PDB file of C-alpha atoms in Angstrom:
ATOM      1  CA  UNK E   1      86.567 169.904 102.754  1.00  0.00           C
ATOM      2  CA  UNK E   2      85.171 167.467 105.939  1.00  0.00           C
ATOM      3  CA  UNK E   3      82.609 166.505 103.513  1.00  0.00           C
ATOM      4  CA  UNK E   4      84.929 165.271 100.816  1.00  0.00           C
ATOM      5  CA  UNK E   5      87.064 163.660 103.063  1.00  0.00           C
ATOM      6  CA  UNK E   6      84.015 161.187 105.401  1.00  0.00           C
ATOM      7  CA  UNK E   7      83.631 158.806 102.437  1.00  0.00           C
ATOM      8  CA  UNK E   8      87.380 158.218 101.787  1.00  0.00           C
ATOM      9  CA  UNK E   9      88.013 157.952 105.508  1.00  0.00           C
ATOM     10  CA  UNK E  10      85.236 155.421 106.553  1.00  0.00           C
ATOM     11  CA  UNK E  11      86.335 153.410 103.593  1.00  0.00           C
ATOM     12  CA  UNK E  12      89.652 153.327 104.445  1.00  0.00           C
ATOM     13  CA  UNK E  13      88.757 152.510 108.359  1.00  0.00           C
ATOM     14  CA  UNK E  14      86.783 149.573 107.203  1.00  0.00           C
ATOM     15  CA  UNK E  15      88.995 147.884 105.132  1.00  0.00           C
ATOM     16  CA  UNK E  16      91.778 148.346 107.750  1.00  0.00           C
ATOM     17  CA  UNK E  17      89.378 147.018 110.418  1.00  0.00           C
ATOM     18  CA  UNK E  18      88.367 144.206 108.049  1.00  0.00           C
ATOM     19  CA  UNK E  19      92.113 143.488 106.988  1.00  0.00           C
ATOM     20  CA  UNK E  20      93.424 143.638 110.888  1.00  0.00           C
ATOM     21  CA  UNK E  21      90.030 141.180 111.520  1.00  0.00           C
ATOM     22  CA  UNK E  22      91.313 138.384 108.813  1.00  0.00           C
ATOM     23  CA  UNK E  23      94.680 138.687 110.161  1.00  0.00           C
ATOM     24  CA  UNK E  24      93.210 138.059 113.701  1.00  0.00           C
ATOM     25  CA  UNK E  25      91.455 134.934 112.701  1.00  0.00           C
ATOM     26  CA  UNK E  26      94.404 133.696 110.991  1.00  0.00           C
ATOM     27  CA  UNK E  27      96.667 133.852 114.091  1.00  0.00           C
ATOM     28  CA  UNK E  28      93.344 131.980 115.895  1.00  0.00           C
ATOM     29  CA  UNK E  29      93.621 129.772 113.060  1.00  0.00           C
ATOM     30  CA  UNK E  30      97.510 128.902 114.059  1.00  0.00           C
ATOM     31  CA  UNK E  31      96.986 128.172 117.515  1.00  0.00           C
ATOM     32  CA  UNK E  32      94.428 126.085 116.483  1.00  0.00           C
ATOM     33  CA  UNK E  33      96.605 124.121 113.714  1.00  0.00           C
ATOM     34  CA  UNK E  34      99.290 124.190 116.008  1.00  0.00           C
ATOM     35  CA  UNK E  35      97.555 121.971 118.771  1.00  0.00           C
ATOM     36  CA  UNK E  36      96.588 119.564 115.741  1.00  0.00           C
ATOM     37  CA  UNK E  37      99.459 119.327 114.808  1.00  0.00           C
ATOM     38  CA  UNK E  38     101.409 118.852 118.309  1.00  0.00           C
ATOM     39  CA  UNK E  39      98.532 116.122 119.027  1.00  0.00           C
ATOM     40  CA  UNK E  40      99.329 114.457 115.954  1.00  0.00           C
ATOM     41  CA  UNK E  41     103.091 113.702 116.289  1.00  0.00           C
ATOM     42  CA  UNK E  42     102.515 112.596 119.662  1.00  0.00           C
ATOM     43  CA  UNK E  43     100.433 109.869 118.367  1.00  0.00           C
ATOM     44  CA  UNK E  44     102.562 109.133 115.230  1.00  0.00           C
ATOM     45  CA  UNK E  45     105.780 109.161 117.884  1.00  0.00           C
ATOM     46  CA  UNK E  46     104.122 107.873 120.697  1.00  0.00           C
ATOM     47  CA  UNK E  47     104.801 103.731 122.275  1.00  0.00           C
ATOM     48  CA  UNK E  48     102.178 101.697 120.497  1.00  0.00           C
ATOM     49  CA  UNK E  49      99.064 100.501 121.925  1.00  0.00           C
ATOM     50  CA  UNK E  50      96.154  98.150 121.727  1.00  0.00           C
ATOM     51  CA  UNK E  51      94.015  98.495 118.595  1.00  0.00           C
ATOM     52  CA  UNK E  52      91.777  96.627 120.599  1.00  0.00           C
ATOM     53  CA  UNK E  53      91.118  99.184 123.348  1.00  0.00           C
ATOM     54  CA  UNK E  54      90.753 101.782 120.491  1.00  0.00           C
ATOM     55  CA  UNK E  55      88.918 100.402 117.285  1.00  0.00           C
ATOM     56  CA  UNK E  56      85.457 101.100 118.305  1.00  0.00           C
ATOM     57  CA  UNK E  57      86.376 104.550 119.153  1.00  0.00           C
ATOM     58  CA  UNK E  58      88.334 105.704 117.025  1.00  0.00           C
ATOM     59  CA  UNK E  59      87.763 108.742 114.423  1.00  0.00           C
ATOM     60  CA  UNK E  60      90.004 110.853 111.941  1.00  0.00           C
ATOM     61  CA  UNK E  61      89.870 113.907 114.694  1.00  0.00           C
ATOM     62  CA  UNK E  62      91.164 112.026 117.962  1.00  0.00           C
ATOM     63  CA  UNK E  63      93.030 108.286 116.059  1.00  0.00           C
ATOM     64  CA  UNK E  64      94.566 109.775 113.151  1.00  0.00           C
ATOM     65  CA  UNK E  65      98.359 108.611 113.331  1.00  0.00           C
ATOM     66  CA  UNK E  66      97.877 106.715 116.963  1.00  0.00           C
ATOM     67  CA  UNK E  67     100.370 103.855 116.547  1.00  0.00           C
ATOM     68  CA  UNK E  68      98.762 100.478 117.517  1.00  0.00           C
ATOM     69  CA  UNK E  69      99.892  96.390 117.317  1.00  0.00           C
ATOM     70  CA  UNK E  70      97.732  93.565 117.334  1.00  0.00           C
ATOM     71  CA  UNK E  71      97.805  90.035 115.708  1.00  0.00           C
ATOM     72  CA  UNK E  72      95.934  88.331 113.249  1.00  0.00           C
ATOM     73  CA  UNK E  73      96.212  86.971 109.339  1.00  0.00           C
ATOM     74  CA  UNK E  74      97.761  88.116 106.529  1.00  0.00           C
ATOM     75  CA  UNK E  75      95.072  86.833 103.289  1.00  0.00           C
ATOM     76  CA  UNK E  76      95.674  86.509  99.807  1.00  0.00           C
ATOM     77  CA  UNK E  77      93.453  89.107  98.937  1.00  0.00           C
ATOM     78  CA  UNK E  78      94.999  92.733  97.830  1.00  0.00           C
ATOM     79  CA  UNK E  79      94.507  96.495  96.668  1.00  0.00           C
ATOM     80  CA  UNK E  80      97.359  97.632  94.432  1.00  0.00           C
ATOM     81  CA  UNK E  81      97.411 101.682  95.026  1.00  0.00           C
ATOM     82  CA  UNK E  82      99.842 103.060  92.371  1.00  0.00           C
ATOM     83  CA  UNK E  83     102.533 105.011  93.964  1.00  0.00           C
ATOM     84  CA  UNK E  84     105.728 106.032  92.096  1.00  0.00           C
ATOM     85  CA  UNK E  85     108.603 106.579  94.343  1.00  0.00           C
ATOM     86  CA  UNK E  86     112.181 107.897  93.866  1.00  0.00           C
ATOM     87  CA  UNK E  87     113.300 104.600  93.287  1.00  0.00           C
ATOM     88  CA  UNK E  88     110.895 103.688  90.578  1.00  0.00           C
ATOM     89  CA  UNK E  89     107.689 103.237  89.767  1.00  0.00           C
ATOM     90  CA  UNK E  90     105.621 100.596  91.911  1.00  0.00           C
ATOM     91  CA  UNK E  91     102.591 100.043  94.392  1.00  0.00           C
ATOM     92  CA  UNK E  92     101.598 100.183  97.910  1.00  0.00           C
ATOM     93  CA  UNK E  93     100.238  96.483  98.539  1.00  0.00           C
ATOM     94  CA  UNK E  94      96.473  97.139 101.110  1.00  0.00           C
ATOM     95  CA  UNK E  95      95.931  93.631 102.349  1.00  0.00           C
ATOM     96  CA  UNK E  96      92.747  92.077 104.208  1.00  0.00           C
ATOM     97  CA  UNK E  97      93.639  91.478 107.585  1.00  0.00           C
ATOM     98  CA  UNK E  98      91.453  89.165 109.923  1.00  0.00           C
ATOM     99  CA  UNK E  99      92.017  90.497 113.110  1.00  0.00           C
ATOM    100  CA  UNK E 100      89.495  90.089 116.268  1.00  0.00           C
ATOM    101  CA  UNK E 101      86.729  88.292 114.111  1.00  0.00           C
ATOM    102  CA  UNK E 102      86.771  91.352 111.764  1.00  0.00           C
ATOM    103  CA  UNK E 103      88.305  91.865 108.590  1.00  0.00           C
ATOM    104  CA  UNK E 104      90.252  94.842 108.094  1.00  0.00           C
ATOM    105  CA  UNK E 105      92.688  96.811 105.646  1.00  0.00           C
ATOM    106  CA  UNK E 106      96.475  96.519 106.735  1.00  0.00           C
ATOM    107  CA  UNK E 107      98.789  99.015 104.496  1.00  0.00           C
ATOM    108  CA  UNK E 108     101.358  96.317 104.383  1.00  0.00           C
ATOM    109  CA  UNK E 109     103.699  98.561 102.353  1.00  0.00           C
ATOM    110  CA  UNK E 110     105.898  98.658  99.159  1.00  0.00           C
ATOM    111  CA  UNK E 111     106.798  96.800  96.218  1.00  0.00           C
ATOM    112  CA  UNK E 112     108.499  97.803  92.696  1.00  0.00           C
ATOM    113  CA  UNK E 113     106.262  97.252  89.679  1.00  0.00           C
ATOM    114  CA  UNK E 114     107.512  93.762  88.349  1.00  0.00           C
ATOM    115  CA  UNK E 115     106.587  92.714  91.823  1.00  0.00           C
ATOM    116  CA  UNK E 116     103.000  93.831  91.691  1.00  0.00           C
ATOM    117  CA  UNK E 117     101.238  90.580  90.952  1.00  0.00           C
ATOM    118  CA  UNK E 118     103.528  88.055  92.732  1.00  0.00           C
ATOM    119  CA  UNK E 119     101.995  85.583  95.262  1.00  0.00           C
ATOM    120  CA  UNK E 120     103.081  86.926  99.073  1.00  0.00           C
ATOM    121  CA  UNK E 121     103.135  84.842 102.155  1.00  0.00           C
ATOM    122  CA  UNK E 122      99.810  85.001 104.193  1.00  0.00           C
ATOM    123  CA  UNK E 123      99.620  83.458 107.399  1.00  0.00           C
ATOM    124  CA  UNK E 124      99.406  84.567 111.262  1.00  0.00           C
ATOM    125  CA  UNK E 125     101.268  87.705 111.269  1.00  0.00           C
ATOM    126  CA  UNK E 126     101.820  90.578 113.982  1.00  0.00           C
ATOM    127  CA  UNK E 127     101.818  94.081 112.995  1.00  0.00           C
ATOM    128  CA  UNK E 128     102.928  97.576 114.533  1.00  0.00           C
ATOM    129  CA  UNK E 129     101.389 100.382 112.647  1.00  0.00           C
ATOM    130  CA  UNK E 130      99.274 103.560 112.682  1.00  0.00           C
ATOM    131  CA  UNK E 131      95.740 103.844 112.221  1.00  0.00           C
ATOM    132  CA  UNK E 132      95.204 106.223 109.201  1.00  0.00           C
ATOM    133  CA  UNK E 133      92.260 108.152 107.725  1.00  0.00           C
ATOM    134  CA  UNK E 134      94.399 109.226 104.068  1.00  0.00           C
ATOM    135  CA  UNK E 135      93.618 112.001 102.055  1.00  0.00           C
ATOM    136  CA  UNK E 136      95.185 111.222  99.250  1.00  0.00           C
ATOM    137  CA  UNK E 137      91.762 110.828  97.476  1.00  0.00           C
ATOM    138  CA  UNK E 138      90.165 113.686  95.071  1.00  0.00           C
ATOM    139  CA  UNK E 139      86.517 113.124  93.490  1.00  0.00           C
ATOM    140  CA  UNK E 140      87.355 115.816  91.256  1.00  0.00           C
ATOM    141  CA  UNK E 141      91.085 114.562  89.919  1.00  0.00           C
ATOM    142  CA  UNK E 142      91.555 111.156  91.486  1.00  0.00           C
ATOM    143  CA  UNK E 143      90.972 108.642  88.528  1.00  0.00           C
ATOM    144  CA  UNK E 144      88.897 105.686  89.006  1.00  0.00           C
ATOM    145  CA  UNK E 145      90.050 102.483  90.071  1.00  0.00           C
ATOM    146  CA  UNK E 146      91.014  99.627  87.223  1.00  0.00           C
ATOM    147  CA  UNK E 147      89.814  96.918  89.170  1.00  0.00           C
ATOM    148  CA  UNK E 148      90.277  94.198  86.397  1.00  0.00           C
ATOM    149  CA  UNK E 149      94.011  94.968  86.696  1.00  0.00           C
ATOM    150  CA  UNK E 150      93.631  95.783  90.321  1.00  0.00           C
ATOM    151  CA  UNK E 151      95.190  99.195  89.971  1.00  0.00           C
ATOM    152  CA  UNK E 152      93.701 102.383  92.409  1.00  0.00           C
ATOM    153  CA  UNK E 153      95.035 105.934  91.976  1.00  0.00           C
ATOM    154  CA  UNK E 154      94.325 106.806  95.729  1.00  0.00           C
ATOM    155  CA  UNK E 155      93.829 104.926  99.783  1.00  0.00           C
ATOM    156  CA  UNK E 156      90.039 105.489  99.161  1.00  0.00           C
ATOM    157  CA  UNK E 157      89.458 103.271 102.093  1.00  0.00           C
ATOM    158  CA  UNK E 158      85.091 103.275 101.518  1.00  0.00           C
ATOM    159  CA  UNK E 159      85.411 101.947  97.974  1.00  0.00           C
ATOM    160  CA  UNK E 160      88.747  99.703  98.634  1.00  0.00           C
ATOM    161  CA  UNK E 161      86.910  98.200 101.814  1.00  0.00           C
ATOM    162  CA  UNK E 162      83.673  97.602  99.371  1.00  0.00           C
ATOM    163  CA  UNK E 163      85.893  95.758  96.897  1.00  0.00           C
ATOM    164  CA  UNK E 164      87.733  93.684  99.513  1.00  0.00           C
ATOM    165  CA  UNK E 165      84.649  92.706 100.957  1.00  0.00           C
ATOM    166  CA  UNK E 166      86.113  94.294 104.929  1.00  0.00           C
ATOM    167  CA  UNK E 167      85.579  96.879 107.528  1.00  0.00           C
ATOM    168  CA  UNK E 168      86.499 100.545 106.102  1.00  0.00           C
ATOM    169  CA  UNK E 169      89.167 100.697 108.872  1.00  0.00           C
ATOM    170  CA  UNK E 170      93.235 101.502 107.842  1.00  0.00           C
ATOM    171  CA  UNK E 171      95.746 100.436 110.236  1.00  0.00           C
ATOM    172  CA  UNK E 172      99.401 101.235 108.047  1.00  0.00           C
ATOM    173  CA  UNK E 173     101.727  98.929 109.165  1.00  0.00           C
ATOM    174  CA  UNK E 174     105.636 100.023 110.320  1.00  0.00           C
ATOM    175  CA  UNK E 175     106.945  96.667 111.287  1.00  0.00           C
ATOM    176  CA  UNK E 176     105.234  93.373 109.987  1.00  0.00           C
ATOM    177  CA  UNK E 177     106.154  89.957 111.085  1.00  0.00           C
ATOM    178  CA  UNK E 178     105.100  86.400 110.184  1.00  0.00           C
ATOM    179  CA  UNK E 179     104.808  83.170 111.613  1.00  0.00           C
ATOM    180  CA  UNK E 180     106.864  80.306 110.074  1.00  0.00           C
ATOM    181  CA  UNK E 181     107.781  77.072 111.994  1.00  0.00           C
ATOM    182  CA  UNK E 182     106.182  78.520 115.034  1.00  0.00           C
ATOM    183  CA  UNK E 183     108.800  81.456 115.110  1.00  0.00           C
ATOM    184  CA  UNK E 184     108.048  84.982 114.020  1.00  0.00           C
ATOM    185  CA  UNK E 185     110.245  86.210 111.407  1.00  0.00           C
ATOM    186  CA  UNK E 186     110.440  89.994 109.621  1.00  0.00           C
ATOM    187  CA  UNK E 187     107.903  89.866 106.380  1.00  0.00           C
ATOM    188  CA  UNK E 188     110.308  90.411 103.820  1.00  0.00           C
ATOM    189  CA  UNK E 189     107.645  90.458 100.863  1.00  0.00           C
ATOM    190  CA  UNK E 190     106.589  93.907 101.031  1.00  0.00           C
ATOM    191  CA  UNK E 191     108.385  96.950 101.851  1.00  0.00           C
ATOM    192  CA  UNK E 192     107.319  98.912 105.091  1.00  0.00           C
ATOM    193  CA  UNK E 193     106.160 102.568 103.857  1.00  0.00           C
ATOM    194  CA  UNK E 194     104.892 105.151 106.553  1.00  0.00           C
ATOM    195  CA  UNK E 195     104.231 108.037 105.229  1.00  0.00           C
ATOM    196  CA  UNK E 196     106.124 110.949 106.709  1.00  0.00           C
ATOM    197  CA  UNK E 197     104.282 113.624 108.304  1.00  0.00           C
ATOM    198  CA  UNK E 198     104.328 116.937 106.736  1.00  0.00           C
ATOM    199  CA  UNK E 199     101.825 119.016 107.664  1.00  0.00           C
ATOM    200  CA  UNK E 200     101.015 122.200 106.085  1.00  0.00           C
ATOM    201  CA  UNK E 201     100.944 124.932 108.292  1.00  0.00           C
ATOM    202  CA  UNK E 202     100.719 128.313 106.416  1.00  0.00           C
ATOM    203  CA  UNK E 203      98.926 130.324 109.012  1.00  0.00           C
ATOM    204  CA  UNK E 204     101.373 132.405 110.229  1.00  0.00           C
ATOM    205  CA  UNK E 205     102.320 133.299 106.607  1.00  0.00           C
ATOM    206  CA  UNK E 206      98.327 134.460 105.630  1.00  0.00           C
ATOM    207  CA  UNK E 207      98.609 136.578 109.115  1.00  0.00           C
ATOM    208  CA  UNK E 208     101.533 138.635 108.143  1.00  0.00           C
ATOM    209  CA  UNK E 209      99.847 138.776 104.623  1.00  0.00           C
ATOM    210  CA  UNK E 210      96.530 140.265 106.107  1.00  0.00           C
ATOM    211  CA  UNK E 211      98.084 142.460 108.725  1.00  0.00           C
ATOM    212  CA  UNK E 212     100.825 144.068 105.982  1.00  0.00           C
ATOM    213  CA  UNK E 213      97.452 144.474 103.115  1.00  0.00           C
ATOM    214  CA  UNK E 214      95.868 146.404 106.775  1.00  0.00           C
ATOM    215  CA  UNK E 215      98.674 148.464 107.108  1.00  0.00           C
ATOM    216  CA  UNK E 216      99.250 149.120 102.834  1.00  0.00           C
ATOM    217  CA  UNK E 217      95.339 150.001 102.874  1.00  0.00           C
ATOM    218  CA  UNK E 218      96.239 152.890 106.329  1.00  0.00           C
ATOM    219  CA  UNK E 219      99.077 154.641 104.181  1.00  0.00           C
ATOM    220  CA  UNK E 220      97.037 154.538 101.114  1.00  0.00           C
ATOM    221  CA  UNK E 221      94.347 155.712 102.836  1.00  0.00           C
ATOM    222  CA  UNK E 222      96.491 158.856 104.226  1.00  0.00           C
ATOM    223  CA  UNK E 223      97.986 159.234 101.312  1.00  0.00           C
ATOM    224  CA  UNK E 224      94.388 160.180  99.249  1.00  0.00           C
ATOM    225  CA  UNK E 225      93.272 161.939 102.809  1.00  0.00           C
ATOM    226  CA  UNK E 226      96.281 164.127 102.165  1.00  0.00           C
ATOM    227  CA  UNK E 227      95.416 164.571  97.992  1.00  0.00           C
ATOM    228  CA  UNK E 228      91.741 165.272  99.017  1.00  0.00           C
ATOM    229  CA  UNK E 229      93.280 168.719 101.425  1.00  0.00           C
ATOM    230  CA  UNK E 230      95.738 169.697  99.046  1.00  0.00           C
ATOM    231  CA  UNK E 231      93.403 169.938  96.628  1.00  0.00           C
ATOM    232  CA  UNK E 232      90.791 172.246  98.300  1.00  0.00           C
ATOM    233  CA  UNK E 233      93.762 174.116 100.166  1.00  0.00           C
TER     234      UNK E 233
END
């Protein structure tokens, strides 16, 4: 009887040890997401600060979301990303920004389709944002960009910087304003669009998962222990 019972028994230990090990790593997993996550809201919901103390530093892991304002100059030259909302079907207007003897991308925000290919005020303009790294951009299902029609599917910011002819640096802006008659005004051309932050966090959820598989695998595992000695009883 011992001997018909070893093989179910160390099978059953492993993949209870193995089950209980995943659902370990997944709680690690939680804390770890958890931290992100806490670091990133208090960058997306923090006062804004220089972009210039922070552009030559910054990276997706520690400037994702930081909220920044500087000053510089709206040009007339655009990315439309194609970005149907609630309220219709439109495009987030990327601009080049020249800002600190660089050019970079500004997010500037929101327009409905017939707006798409209207001429927008450029000029000296001031902008509080967030610097962004998106990942709204798929190799495998992200279609290409129509760049006759100006038309992109996705924030790629390497190919949209290429195309622009600027730095491959995001800043997406929450509050623009423009200089007319030597006053600063709200810019009223384009919509302001942050993007809200939802981050997935399913950790907790695979945990539970892994540790209730563990304890399915112990009863089962009992349960044929307990067929295997009432069968040679």
């Amino acid at each position: 009887m011992a001997k018909k019972m070893i093989f179910p028994l160390m099978f059953g230990l492993v993949g209870v040890i193995v089950l209980i090990s995943l659902g370990v790593w997944q709680m690690q997993r939680l804390e770890w997401k958890n931290d992100v996550i806490s670091k990133i809201y208090e960058r997306r919901n923090g006062e804004p600060i220089s972009l210039n103390d922070n552009y030559k530093t910054s990276s997706p892991e520690t400037h994702n979301y930081l909220r920044v304002f500087f000053e510089g100059e709206i040009k007339n030259n655009e990315a439309h990303v194609y970005a149907p909302q609630k309220d219709g079907l439109g495009y987030r207007i990327v601009s080049e920004f020249d800002w600190n003897e660089l050019s970079i991308l500004v997010d500037l925000g929101w327009v409905e389709k017939t707006k798409k290919n209207e001429t927008r005020k450029t000029g000296d303009a001031r902008v509080i944002g967030y610097i962004s790294y998106p990942d709204d951009h798929d190799d495998s299902f992200t279609p290409k960009p129509d760049i006759i029609n100006n038309i992109w599917f996705s924030r790629f910011v390497p190919d949209m910087a290429n195309q622009l002819k600027v730095e491959p640096f995001l800043v997406v802006a929450e509050q623009v304003q423009i200089k007319e008659n030597d006053n600063w005004i709200d810019y009223k051309d384009v919509m302001p669009f942050p993007i809200s932050l939802n981050i997935k966090n399913d950790h907790r959820e695979y945990a539970i998962t892994w540790f209730s598989l563990a304890l399915v695998w112990f009863l089962m595992t009992i349960y044929l222990l307990w067929r295997i000695k009432q069968k040679t009883v």
